Tab-separated table of N, CA, C and O in Angstrom:
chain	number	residue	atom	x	y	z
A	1	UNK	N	-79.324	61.059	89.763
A	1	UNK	CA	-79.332	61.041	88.324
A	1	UNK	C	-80.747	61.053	87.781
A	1	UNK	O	-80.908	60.940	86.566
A	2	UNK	N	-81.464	61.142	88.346
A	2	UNK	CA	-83.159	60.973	88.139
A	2	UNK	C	-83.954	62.615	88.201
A	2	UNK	O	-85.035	63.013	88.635
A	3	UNK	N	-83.129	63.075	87.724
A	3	UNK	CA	-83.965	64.492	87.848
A	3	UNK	C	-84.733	64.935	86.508
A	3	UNK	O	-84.271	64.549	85.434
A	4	UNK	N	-86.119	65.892	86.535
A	4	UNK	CA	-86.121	65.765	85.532
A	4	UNK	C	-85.751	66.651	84.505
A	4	UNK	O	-85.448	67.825	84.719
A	5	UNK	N	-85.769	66.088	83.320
A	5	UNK	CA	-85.459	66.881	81.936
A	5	UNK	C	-83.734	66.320	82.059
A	5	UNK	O	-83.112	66.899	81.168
A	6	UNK	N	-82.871	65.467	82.806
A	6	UNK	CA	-81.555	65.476	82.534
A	6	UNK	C	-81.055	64.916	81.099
A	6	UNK	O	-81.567	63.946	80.541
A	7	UNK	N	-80.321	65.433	80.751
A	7	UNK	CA	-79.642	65.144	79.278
A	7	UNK	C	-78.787	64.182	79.710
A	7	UNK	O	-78.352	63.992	80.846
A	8	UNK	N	-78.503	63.349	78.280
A	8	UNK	CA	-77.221	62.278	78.100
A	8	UNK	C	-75.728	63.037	78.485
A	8	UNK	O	-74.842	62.516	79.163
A	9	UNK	N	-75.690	64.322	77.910
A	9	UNK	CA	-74.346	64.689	78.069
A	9	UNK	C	-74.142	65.262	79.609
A	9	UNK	O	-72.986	65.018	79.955
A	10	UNK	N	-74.963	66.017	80.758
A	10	UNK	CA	-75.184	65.467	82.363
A	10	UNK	C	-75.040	64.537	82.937
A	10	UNK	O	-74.553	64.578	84.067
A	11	UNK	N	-75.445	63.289	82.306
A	11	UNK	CA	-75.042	62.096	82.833
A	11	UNK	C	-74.239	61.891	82.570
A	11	UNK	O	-73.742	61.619	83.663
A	12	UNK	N	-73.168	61.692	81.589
A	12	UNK	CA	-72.375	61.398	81.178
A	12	UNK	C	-70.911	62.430	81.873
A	12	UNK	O	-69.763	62.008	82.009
A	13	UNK	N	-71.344	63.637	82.171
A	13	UNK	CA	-70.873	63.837	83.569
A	13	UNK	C	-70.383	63.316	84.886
A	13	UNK	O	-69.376	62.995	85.516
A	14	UNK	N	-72.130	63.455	84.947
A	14	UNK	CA	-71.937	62.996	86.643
A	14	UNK	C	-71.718	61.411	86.621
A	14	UNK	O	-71.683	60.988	87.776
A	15	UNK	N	-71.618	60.768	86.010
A	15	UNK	CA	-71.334	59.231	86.178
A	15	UNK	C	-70.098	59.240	86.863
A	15	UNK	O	-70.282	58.848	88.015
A	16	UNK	N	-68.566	59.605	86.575
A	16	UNK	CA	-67.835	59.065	87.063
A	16	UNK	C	-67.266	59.371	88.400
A	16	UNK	O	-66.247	59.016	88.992
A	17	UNK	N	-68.406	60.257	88.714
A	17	UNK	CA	-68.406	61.382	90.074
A	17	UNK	C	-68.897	60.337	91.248
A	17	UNK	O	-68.230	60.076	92.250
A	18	UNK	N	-70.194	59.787	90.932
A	18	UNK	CA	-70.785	58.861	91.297
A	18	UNK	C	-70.479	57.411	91.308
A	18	UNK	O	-71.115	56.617	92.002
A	19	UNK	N	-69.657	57.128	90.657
A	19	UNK	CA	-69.431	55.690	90.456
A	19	UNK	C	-67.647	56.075	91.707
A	19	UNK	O	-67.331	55.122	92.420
A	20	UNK	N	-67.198	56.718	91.758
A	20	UNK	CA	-66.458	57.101	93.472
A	20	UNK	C	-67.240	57.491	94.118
A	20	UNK	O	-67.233	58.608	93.599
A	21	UNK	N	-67.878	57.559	94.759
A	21	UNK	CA	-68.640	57.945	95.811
A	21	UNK	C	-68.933	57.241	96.871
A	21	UNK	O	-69.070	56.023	96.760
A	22	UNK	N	-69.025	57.632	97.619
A	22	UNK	CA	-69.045	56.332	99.139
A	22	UNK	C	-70.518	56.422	99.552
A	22	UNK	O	-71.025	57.492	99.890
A	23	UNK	N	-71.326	55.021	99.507
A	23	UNK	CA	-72.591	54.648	99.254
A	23	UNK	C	-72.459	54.565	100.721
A	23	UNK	O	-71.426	53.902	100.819
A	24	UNK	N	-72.931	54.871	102.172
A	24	UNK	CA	-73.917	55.300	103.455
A	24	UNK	C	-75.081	54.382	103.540
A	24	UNK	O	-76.114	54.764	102.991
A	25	UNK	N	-75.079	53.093	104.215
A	25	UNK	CA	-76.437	52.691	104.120
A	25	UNK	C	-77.268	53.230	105.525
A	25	UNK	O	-76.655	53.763	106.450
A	26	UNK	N	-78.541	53.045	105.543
A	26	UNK	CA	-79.257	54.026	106.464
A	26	UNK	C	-79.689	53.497	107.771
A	26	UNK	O	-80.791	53.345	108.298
A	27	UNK	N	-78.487	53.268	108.122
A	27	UNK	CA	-77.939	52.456	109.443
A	27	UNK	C	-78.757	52.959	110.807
A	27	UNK	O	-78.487	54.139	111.031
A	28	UNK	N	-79.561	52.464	111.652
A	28	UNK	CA	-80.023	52.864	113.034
A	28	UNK	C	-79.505	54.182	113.474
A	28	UNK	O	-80.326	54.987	113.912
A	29	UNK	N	-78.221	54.519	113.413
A	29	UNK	CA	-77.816	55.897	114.411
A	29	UNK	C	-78.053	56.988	112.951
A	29	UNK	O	-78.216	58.162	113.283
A	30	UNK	N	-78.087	56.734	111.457
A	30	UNK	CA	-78.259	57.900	111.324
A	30	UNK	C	-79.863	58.090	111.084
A	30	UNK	O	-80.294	59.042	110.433
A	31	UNK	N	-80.686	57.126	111.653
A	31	UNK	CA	-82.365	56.916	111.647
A	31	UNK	C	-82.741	58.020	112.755
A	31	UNK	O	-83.709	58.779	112.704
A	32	UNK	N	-81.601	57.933	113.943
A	32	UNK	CA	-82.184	58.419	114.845
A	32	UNK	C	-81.556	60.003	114.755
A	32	UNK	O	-82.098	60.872	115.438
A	33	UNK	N	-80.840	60.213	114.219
A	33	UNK	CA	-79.778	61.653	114.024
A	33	UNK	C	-81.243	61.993	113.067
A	33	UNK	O	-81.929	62.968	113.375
A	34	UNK	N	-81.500	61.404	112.299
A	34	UNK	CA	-82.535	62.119	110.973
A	34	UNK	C	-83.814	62.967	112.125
A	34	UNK	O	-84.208	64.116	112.323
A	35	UNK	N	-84.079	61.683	112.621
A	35	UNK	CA	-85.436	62.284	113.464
A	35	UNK	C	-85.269	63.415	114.429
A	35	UNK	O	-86.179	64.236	114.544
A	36	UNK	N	-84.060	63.529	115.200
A	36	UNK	CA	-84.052	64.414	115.908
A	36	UNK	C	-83.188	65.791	115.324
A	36	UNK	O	-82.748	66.739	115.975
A	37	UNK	N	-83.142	65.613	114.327
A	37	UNK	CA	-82.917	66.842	113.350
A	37	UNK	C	-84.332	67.217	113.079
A	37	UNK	O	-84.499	68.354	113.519
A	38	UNK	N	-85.673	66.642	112.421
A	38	UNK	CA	-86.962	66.622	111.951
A	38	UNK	C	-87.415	67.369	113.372
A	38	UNK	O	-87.884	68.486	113.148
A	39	UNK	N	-87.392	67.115	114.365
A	39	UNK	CA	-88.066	67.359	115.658
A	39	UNK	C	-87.342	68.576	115.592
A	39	UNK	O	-88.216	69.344	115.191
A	40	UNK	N	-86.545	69.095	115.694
A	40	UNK	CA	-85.819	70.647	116.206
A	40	UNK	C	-85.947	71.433	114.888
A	40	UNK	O	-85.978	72.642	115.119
A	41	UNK	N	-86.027	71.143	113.634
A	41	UNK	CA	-85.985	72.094	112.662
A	41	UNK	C	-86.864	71.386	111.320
A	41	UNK	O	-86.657	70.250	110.892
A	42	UNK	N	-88.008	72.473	110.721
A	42	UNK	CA	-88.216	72.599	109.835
A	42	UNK	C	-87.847	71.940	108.371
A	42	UNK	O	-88.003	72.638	107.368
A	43	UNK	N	-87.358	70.592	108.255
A	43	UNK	CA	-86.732	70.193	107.121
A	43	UNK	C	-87.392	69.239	106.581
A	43	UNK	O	-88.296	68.679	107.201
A	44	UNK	N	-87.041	68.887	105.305
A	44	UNK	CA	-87.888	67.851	104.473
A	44	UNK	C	-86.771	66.443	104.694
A	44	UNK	O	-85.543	66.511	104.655
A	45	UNK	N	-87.389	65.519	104.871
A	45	UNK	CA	-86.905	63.749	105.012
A	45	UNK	C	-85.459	63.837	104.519
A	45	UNK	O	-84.482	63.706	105.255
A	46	UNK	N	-85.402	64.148	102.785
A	46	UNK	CA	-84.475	63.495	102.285
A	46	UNK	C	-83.465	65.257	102.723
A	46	UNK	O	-82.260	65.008	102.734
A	47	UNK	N	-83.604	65.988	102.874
A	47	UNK	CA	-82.497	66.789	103.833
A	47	UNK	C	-81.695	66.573	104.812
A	47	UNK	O	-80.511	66.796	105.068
A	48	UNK	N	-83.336	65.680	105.731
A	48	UNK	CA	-82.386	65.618	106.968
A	48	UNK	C	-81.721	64.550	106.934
A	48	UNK	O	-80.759	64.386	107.684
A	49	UNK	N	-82.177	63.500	105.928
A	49	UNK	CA	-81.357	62.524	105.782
A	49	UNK	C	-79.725	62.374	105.672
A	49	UNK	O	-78.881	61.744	106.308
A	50	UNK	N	-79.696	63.491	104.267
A	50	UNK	CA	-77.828	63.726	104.000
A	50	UNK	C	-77.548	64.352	104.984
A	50	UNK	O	-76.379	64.144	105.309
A	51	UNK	N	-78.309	65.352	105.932
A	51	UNK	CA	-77.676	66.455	106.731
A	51	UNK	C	-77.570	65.346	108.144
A	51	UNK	O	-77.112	65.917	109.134
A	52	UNK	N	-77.844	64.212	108.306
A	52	UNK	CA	-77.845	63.372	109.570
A	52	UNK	C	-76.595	62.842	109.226
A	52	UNK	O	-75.621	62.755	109.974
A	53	UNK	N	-76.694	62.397	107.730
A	53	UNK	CA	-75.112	61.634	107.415
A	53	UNK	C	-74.257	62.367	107.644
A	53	UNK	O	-73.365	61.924	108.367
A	54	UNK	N	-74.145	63.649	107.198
A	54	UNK	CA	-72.887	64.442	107.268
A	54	UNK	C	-72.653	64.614	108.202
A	54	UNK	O	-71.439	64.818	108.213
A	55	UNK	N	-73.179	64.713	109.511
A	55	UNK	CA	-72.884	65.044	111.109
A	55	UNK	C	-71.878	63.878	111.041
A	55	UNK	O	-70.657	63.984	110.920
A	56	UNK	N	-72.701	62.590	111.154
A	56	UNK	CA	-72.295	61.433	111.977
A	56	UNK	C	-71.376	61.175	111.445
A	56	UNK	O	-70.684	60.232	111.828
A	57	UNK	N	-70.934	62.199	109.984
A	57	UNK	CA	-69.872	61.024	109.589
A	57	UNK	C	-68.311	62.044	109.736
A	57	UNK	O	-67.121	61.728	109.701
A	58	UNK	N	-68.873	63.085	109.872
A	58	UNK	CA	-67.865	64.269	109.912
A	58	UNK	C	-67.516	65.022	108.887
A	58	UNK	O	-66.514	65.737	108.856
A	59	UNK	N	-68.628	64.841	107.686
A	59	UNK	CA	-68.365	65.209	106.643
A	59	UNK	C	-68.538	66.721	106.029
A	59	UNK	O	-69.558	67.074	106.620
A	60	UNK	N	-68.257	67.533	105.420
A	60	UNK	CA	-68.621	68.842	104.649
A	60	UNK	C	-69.984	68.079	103.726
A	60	UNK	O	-69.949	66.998	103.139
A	61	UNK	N	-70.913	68.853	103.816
A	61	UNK	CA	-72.215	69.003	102.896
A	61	UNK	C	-71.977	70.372	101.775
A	61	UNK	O	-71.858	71.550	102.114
A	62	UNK	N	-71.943	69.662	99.945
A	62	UNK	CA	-71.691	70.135	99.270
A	62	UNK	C	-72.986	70.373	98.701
A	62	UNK	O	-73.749	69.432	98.482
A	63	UNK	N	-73.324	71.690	98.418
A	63	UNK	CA	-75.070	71.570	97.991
A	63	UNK	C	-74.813	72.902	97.558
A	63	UNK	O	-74.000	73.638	98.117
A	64	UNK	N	-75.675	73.303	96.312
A	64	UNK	CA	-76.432	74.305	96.250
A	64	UNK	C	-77.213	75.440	96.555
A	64	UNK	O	-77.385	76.633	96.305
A	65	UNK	N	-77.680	74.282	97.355
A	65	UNK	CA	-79.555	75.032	98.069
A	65	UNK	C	-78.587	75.173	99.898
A	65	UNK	O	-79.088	74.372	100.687
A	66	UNK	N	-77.700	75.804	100.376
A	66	UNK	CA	-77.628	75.927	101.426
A	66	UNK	C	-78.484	76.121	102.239
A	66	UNK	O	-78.530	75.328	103.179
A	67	UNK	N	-79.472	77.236	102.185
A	67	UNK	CA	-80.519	77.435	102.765
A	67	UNK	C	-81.494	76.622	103.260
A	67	UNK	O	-82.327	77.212	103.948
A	68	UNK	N	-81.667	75.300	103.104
A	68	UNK	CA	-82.084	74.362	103.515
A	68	UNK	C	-81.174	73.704	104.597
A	68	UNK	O	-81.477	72.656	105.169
A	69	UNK	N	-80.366	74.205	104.760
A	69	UNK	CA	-79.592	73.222	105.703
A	69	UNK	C	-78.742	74.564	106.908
A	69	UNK	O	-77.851	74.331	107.724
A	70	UNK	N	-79.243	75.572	106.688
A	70	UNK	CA	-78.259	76.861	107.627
A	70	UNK	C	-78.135	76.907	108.994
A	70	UNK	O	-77.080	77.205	109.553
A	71	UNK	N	-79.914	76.422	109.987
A	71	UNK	CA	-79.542	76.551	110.978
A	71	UNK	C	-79.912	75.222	111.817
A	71	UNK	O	-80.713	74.997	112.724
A	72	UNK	N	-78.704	74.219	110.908
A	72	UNK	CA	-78.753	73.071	111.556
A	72	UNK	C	-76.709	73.180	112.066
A	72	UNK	O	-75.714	73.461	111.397
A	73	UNK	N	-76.895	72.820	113.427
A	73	UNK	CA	-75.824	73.190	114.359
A	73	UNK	C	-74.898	71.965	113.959
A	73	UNK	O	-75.444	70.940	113.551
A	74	UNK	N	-73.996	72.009	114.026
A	74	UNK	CA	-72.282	70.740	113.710
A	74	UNK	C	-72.668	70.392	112.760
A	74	UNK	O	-72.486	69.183	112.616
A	75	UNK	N	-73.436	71.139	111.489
A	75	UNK	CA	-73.042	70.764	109.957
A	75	UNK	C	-72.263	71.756	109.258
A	75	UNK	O	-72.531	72.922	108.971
A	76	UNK	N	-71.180	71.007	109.032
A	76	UNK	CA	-70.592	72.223	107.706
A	76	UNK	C	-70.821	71.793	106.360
A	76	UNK	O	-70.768	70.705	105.787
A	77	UNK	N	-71.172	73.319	105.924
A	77	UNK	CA	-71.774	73.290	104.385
A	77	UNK	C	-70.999	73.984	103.628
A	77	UNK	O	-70.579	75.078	104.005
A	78	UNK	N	-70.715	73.507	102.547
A	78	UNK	CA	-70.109	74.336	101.414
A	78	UNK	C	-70.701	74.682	99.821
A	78	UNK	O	-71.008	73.912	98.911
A	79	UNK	N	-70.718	75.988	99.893
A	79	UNK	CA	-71.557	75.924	97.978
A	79	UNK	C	-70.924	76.783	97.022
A	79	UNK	O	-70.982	77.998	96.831
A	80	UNK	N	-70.072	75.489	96.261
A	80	UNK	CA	-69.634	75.546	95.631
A	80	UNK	C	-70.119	76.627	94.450
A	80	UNK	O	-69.183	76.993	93.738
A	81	UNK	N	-71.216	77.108	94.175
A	81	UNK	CA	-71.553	78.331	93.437
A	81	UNK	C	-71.192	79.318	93.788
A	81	UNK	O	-71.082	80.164	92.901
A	82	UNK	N	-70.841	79.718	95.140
A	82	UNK	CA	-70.042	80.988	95.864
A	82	UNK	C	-68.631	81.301	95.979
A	82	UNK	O	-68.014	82.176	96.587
A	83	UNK	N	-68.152	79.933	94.907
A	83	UNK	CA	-66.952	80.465	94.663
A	83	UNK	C	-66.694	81.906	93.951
A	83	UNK	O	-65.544	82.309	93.771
């Protein structure tokens, strides 16, 4: 919710999207999933971060920016703009 230039009526959006959402704390195994994602591919922290969660947790990664996340292996990604 911290991006910049976001408007009241964005937030007022994404709030109730977020307020369900299942909060991931950044538990030892996905510390070590992050790093050895960082070591094999090209990615920035807070990438490999969600992209470590989504492995470990079995989850689909819903994003935008796919391209940041393409040739990382047992992640599935979905972008929703390509509908």
């Amino acid at each position: 919710m911290g991006w910049h230039k976001v408007t009241s009526g964005q937030l007022s959006k994404l709030r109730p999207f977020i307020q369900s959402a299942v909060i991931y704390s950044l538990a030892e195994h996905y510390i070590e999933q992050t790093i050895l994602l960082r070591q094999k591919h090209k990615i920035k922290l807070p990438d490999a971060i969600i992209a470590a969660t989504a492995i470990m947790e079995g989850l689909i990664l819903i994003t935008r920016n796919p391209d940041n996340f393409r040739n990382i292996e047992d992640l599935k990604i979905f972008n929703p703009w390509e509908l």
